[in-house]
């Protein structure tokens, strides 16, 4: 008996909600019919045709990537592209399209074989996903660990302070955990002098 009452209350509530939706639709339609409509010109800000974006990108003389050589070349390539993307304010999708355009040789062949797996048909291209897959291929865990150890063991030795600082800055991205606290970073730097 109690369940029947709950069911009846839910049916009543559903009917009331349906009636309210219908009334709102009628009110909206009536208001639209009596209000004169003005067409606003559609203004799109910041959208560039792809050919213009590519033209601007190529003027920056970005590096190509072939997929051969030092694993650190992969990281440097991504960093250079990201500088250009930031300057040009590229969308996520544009970043991937342009990066793929810069792949040559083995790297281009790898991407052609991998693209459909990473970005199935209809899936939006996302830069971070591309970078993750790219690094998985061209900057392996082994290479990453090697750079991490190189950072942890970094000492000035025979380098000038400027050379040491440049090496420290370059390798700090491979620290086991990011060095965000400036005092931690300064302490680590001093320990290597």
Tab-separated table of N, CA and C in Angstrom, residues 38-125:
chain	number	residue	atom	x	y	z
A	38	UNK	N	16.999	40.836	-34.459
A	38	UNK	CA	18.078	41.485	-35.193
A	38	UNK	C	19.206	40.479	-35.308
A	39	UNK	N	19.712	40.357	-36.476
A	39	UNK	CA	20.813	39.431	-36.687
A	39	UNK	C	22.103	40.171	-36.370
A	40	UNK	N	22.825	39.636	-35.412
A	40	UNK	CA	24.113	40.216	-35.046
A	40	UNK	C	25.182	39.627	-35.961
A	41	UNK	N	26.064	40.461	-36.445
A	41	UNK	CA	27.149	39.890	-37.241
A	41	UNK	C	28.004	38.997	-36.347
A	42	UNK	N	28.383	37.884	-36.888
A	42	UNK	CA	29.182	36.933	-36.118
A	42	UNK	C	30.646	37.339	-36.215
A	43	UNK	N	31.206	37.628	-35.064
A	43	UNK	CA	32.599	38.037	-35.021
A	43	UNK	C	33.393	36.928	-34.350
A	44	UNK	N	34.366	36.436	-35.057
A	44	UNK	CA	35.224	35.397	-34.506
A	44	UNK	C	36.608	36.001	-34.341
A	45	UNK	N	37.078	35.974	-33.106
A	45	UNK	CA	38.373	36.570	-32.812
A	45	UNK	C	39.407	35.465	-32.628
A	46	UNK	N	40.562	35.670	-33.201
A	46	UNK	CA	41.673	34.763	-32.943
A	46	UNK	C	41.715	33.506	-33.798
A	47	UNK	N	40.843	33.388	-34.784
A	47	UNK	CA	40.863	32.202	-35.632
A	47	UNK	C	41.676	32.532	-36.881
A	48	UNK	N	42.650	31.698	-37.164
A	48	UNK	CA	43.494	31.879	-38.341
A	48	UNK	C	43.326	30.696	-39.259
A	49	UNK	N	43.365	30.940	-40.534
A	49	UNK	CA	43.393	29.798	-41.446
A	49	UNK	C	44.691	29.020	-41.210
A	50	UNK	N	44.632	27.730	-41.383
A	50	UNK	CA	45.794	26.874	-41.124
A	50	UNK	C	46.997	27.303	-41.955
A	51	UNK	N	46.789	27.686	-43.200
A	51	UNK	CA	47.941	28.055	-44.033
A	51	UNK	C	48.667	29.277	-43.475
A	52	UNK	N	47.928	30.211	-42.877
A	52	UNK	CA	48.560	31.386	-42.262
A	52	UNK	C	49.359	30.973	-41.028
A	53	UNK	N	48.777	30.093	-40.238
A	53	UNK	CA	49.457	29.620	-39.033
A	53	UNK	C	50.747	28.891	-39.404
A	54	UNK	N	50.675	28.022	-40.391
A	54	UNK	CA	51.866	27.283	-40.832
A	54	UNK	C	52.920	28.255	-41.364
A	55	UNK	N	52.476	29.247	-42.109
A	55	UNK	CA	53.403	30.248	-42.645
A	55	UNK	C	54.128	30.977	-41.508
A	56	UNK	N	53.377	31.407	-40.496
A	56	UNK	CA	53.977	32.088	-39.343
A	56	UNK	C	54.920	31.153	-38.589
A	57	UNK	N	54.506	29.914	-38.450
A	57	UNK	CA	55.316	28.922	-37.745
A	57	UNK	C	56.641	28.702	-38.471
A	58	UNK	N	56.587	28.515	-39.771
A	58	UNK	CA	57.799	28.232	-40.543
A	58	UNK	C	58.766	29.417	-40.563
A	59	UNK	N	58.254	30.633	-40.427
A	59	UNK	CA	59.130	31.807	-40.354
A	59	UNK	C	60.015	31.763	-39.111
A	60	UNK	N	59.585	31.025	-38.094
A	60	UNK	CA	60.369	30.889	-36.863
A	60	UNK	C	61.500	29.868	-37.015
A	61	UNK	N	61.577	29.224	-38.167
A	61	UNK	CA	62.585	28.210	-38.482
A	61	UNK	C	62.661	27.118	-37.409
A	62	UNK	N	61.538	26.446	-37.178
A	62	UNK	CA	61.508	25.395	-36.159
A	62	UNK	C	62.289	24.166	-36.620
A	63	UNK	N	62.790	23.390	-35.670
A	63	UNK	CA	63.553	22.199	-36.048
A	63	UNK	C	62.652	21.079	-36.553
A	64	UNK	N	63.226	20.245	-37.379
A	64	UNK	CA	62.561	19.013	-37.821
A	64	UNK	C	63.004	17.907	-36.870
A	65	UNK	N	62.282	16.794	-36.863
A	65	UNK	CA	62.687	15.660	-36.033
A	65	UNK	C	62.642	14.401	-36.875
A	66	UNK	N	63.783	13.671	-36.902
A	66	UNK	CA	63.884	12.474	-37.739
A	66	UNK	C	63.749	11.176	-36.958
A	67	UNK	N	63.889	11.251	-35.642
A	67	UNK	CA	63.768	10.040	-34.837
A	67	UNK	C	65.064	9.288	-34.667
A	68	UNK	N	66.173	9.887	-35.077
A	68	UNK	CA	67.468	9.234	-34.900
A	68	UNK	C	68.356	10.115	-34.036
A	69	UNK	N	69.329	9.496	-33.389
A	69	UNK	CA	70.291	10.263	-32.600
A	69	UNK	C	70.001	10.230	-31.113
A	70	UNK	N	70.546	11.201	-30.432
A	70	UNK	CA	70.474	11.322	-28.980
A	70	UNK	C	69.024	11.443	-28.505
A	71	UNK	N	68.640	10.653	-27.490
A	71	UNK	CA	67.274	10.757	-26.962
A	71	UNK	C	66.934	12.164	-26.460
A	72	UNK	N	67.955	12.909	-26.023
A	72	UNK	CA	67.692	14.269	-25.544
A	72	UNK	C	67.222	15.172	-26.683
A	73	UNK	N	67.541	14.806	-27.916
A	73	UNK	CA	67.088	15.585	-29.069
A	73	UNK	C	65.566	15.635	-29.118
A	74	UNK	N	64.912	14.567	-28.685
A	74	UNK	CA	63.443	14.534	-28.664
A	74	UNK	C	62.898	15.577	-27.698
A	75	UNK	N	63.493	15.657	-26.517
A	75	UNK	CA	63.057	16.635	-25.520
A	75	UNK	C	63.301	18.051	-26.016
A	76	UNK	N	64.464	18.275	-26.595
A	76	UNK	CA	64.788	19.609	-27.109
A	76	UNK	C	63.847	20.005	-28.241
A	77	UNK	N	63.492	19.050	-29.085
A	77	UNK	CA	62.569	19.321	-30.191
A	77	UNK	C	61.215	19.768	-29.650
A	78	UNK	N	60.694	19.037	-28.663
A	78	UNK	CA	59.402	19.396	-28.060
A	78	UNK	C	59.484	20.787	-27.437
A	79	UNK	N	60.573	21.081	-26.727
A	79	UNK	CA	60.726	22.393	-26.088
A	79	UNK	C	60.729	23.520	-27.117
A	80	UNK	N	61.433	23.317	-28.222
A	80	UNK	CA	61.476	24.342	-29.269
A	80	UNK	C	60.097	24.554	-29.894
A	81	UNK	N	59.388	23.458	-30.145
A	81	UNK	CA	58.042	23.589	-30.702
A	81	UNK	C	57.136	24.330	-29.733
A	82	UNK	N	57.219	23.999	-28.443
A	82	UNK	CA	56.346	24.639	-27.455
A	82	UNK	C	56.610	26.137	-27.351
A	83	UNK	N	57.866	26.552	-27.524
A	83	UNK	CA	58.160	27.989	-27.542
A	83	UNK	C	57.424	28.658	-28.705
A	84	UNK	N	57.490	28.036	-29.864
A	84	UNK	CA	56.807	28.587	-31.039
A	84	UNK	C	55.292	28.570	-30.841
A	85	UNK	N	54.755	27.482	-30.299
A	85	UNK	CA	53.312	27.375	-30.080
A	85	UNK	C	52.820	28.443	-29.110
A	86	UNK	N	53.604	28.699	-28.064
A	86	UNK	CA	53.222	29.738	-27.107
A	86	UNK	C	53.206	31.103	-27.775
A	87	UNK	N	54.216	31.376	-28.576
A	87	UNK	CA	54.303	32.655	-29.268
A	87	UNK	C	53.128	32.847	-30.227
A	88	UNK	N	52.783	31.789	-30.941
A	88	UNK	CA	51.714	31.866	-31.940
A	88	UNK	C	50.327	31.596	-31.362
A	89	UNK	N	50.277	31.216	-30.091
A	89	UNK	CA	49.012	30.910	-29.401
A	89	UNK	C	48.198	29.866	-30.162
A	90	UNK	N	48.835	28.754	-30.391
A	90	UNK	CA	48.207	27.662	-31.139
A	90	UNK	C	47.204	26.909	-30.274
A	91	UNK	N	46.172	26.392	-30.910
A	91	UNK	CA	45.214	25.527	-30.219
A	91	UNK	C	45.860	24.159	-30.019
A	92	UNK	N	45.248	23.348	-29.165
A	92	UNK	CA	45.759	21.994	-28.909
A	92	UNK	C	45.866	21.200	-30.213
A	93	UNK	N	44.817	21.262	-30.994
A	93	UNK	CA	44.790	20.500	-32.244
A	93	UNK	C	45.841	21.005	-33.228
A	94	UNK	N	45.975	22.335	-33.324
A	94	UNK	CA	46.971	22.903	-34.233
A	94	UNK	C	48.385	22.484	-33.844
A	95	UNK	N	48.653	22.402	-32.542
A	95	UNK	CA	49.981	21.985	-32.080
A	95	UNK	C	50.326	20.603	-32.622
A	96	UNK	N	49.371	19.689	-32.528
A	96	UNK	CA	49.627	18.321	-32.997
A	96	UNK	C	49.823	18.308	-34.509
A	97	UNK	N	48.956	18.989	-35.230
A	97	UNK	CA	49.039	19.004	-36.693
A	97	UNK	C	50.388	19.562	-37.147
A	98	UNK	N	50.809	20.656	-36.525
A	98	UNK	CA	52.072	21.286	-36.918
A	98	UNK	C	53.268	20.427	-36.509
A	99	UNK	N	53.217	19.840	-35.327
A	99	UNK	CA	54.318	18.974	-34.883
A	99	UNK	C	54.483	17.798	-35.839
A	100	UNK	N	53.382	17.199	-36.222
A	100	UNK	CA	53.432	16.062	-37.152
A	100	UNK	C	54.039	16.501	-38.484
A	101	UNK	N	53.747	17.716	-38.903
A	101	UNK	CA	54.319	18.253	-40.132
A	101	UNK	C	55.848	18.322	-40.040
A	102	UNK	N	56.377	18.496	-38.837
A	102	UNK	CA	57.818	18.613	-38.630
A	102	UNK	C	58.523	17.259	-38.500
A	103	UNK	N	57.763	16.176	-38.447
A	103	UNK	CA	58.364	14.842	-38.368
A	103	UNK	C	58.855	14.421	-39.747
A	104	UNK	N	60.031	13.810	-39.786
A	104	UNK	CA	60.596	13.341	-41.047
A	104	UNK	C	61.169	11.944	-40.870
A	105	UNK	N	61.360	11.261	-41.968
A	105	UNK	CA	62.022	9.958	-41.954
A	105	UNK	C	61.351	8.955	-41.036
A	106	UNK	N	62.160	8.325	-40.177
A	106	UNK	CA	61.649	7.298	-39.263
A	106	UNK	C	60.526	7.822	-38.378
A	107	UNK	N	60.663	9.057	-37.923
A	107	UNK	CA	59.652	9.626	-37.032
A	107	UNK	C	58.316	9.781	-37.757
A	108	UNK	N	58.355	10.203	-39.001
A	108	UNK	CA	57.124	10.341	-39.779
A	108	UNK	C	56.481	8.978	-40.021
A	109	UNK	N	57.300	7.991	-40.338
A	109	UNK	CA	56.794	6.628	-40.544
A	109	UNK	C	56.166	6.089	-39.266
A	110	UNK	N	56.839	6.309	-38.134
A	110	UNK	CA	56.301	5.878	-36.831
A	110	UNK	C	54.934	6.512	-36.589
A	111	UNK	N	54.820	7.825	-36.840
A	111	UNK	CA	53.557	8.502	-36.553
A	111	UNK	C	52.435	7.986	-37.450
A	112	UNK	N	52.720	7.740	-38.714
A	112	UNK	CA	51.690	7.215	-39.618
A	112	UNK	C	51.148	5.887	-39.110
A	113	UNK	N	52.027	5.071	-38.534
A	113	UNK	CA	51.602	3.772	-38.001
A	113	UNK	C	50.907	3.904	-36.648
A	114	UNK	N	51.183	4.975	-35.924
A	114	UNK	CA	50.696	5.132	-34.554
A	114	UNK	C	49.450	6.000	-34.452
A	115	UNK	N	49.277	6.918	-35.370
A	115	UNK	CA	48.224	7.931	-35.257
A	115	UNK	C	46.845	7.342	-34.995
A	116	UNK	N	46.456	6.360	-35.757
A	116	UNK	CA	45.129	5.764	-35.625
A	116	UNK	C	44.895	5.107	-34.276
A	117	UNK	N	45.961	4.677	-33.630
A	117	UNK	CA	45.840	4.068	-32.301
A	117	UNK	C	45.700	5.152	-31.242
A	118	UNK	N	46.499	6.209	-31.367
A	118	UNK	CA	46.501	7.289	-30.378
A	118	UNK	C	45.266	8.169	-30.525
A	119	UNK	N	44.942	8.529	-31.744
A	119	UNK	CA	43.795	9.387	-32.021
A	119	UNK	C	42.883	8.699	-33.034
A	120	UNK	N	42.001	7.808	-32.562
A	120	UNK	CA	41.080	7.148	-33.491
A	120	UNK	C	40.238	8.182	-34.249
A	121	UNK	N	39.715	7.775	-35.376
A	121	UNK	CA	38.908	8.648	-36.235
A	121	UNK	C	37.868	9.399	-35.410
A	122	UNK	N	37.840	10.712	-35.572
A	122	UNK	CA	36.855	11.535	-34.880
A	122	UNK	C	37.297	12.034	-33.516
A	123	UNK	N	38.399	11.525	-33.009
A	123	UNK	CA	38.886	11.966	-31.699
A	123	UNK	C	39.662	13.267	-31.853
A	124	UNK	N	39.477	14.170	-30.904
A	124	UNK	CA	40.157	15.461	-30.933
A	124	UNK	C	41.645	15.257	-30.648
A	125	UNK	N	42.474	15.948	-31.414
A	125	UNK	CA	43.917	15.869	-31.218
A	125	UNK	C	44.297	16.701	-29.998
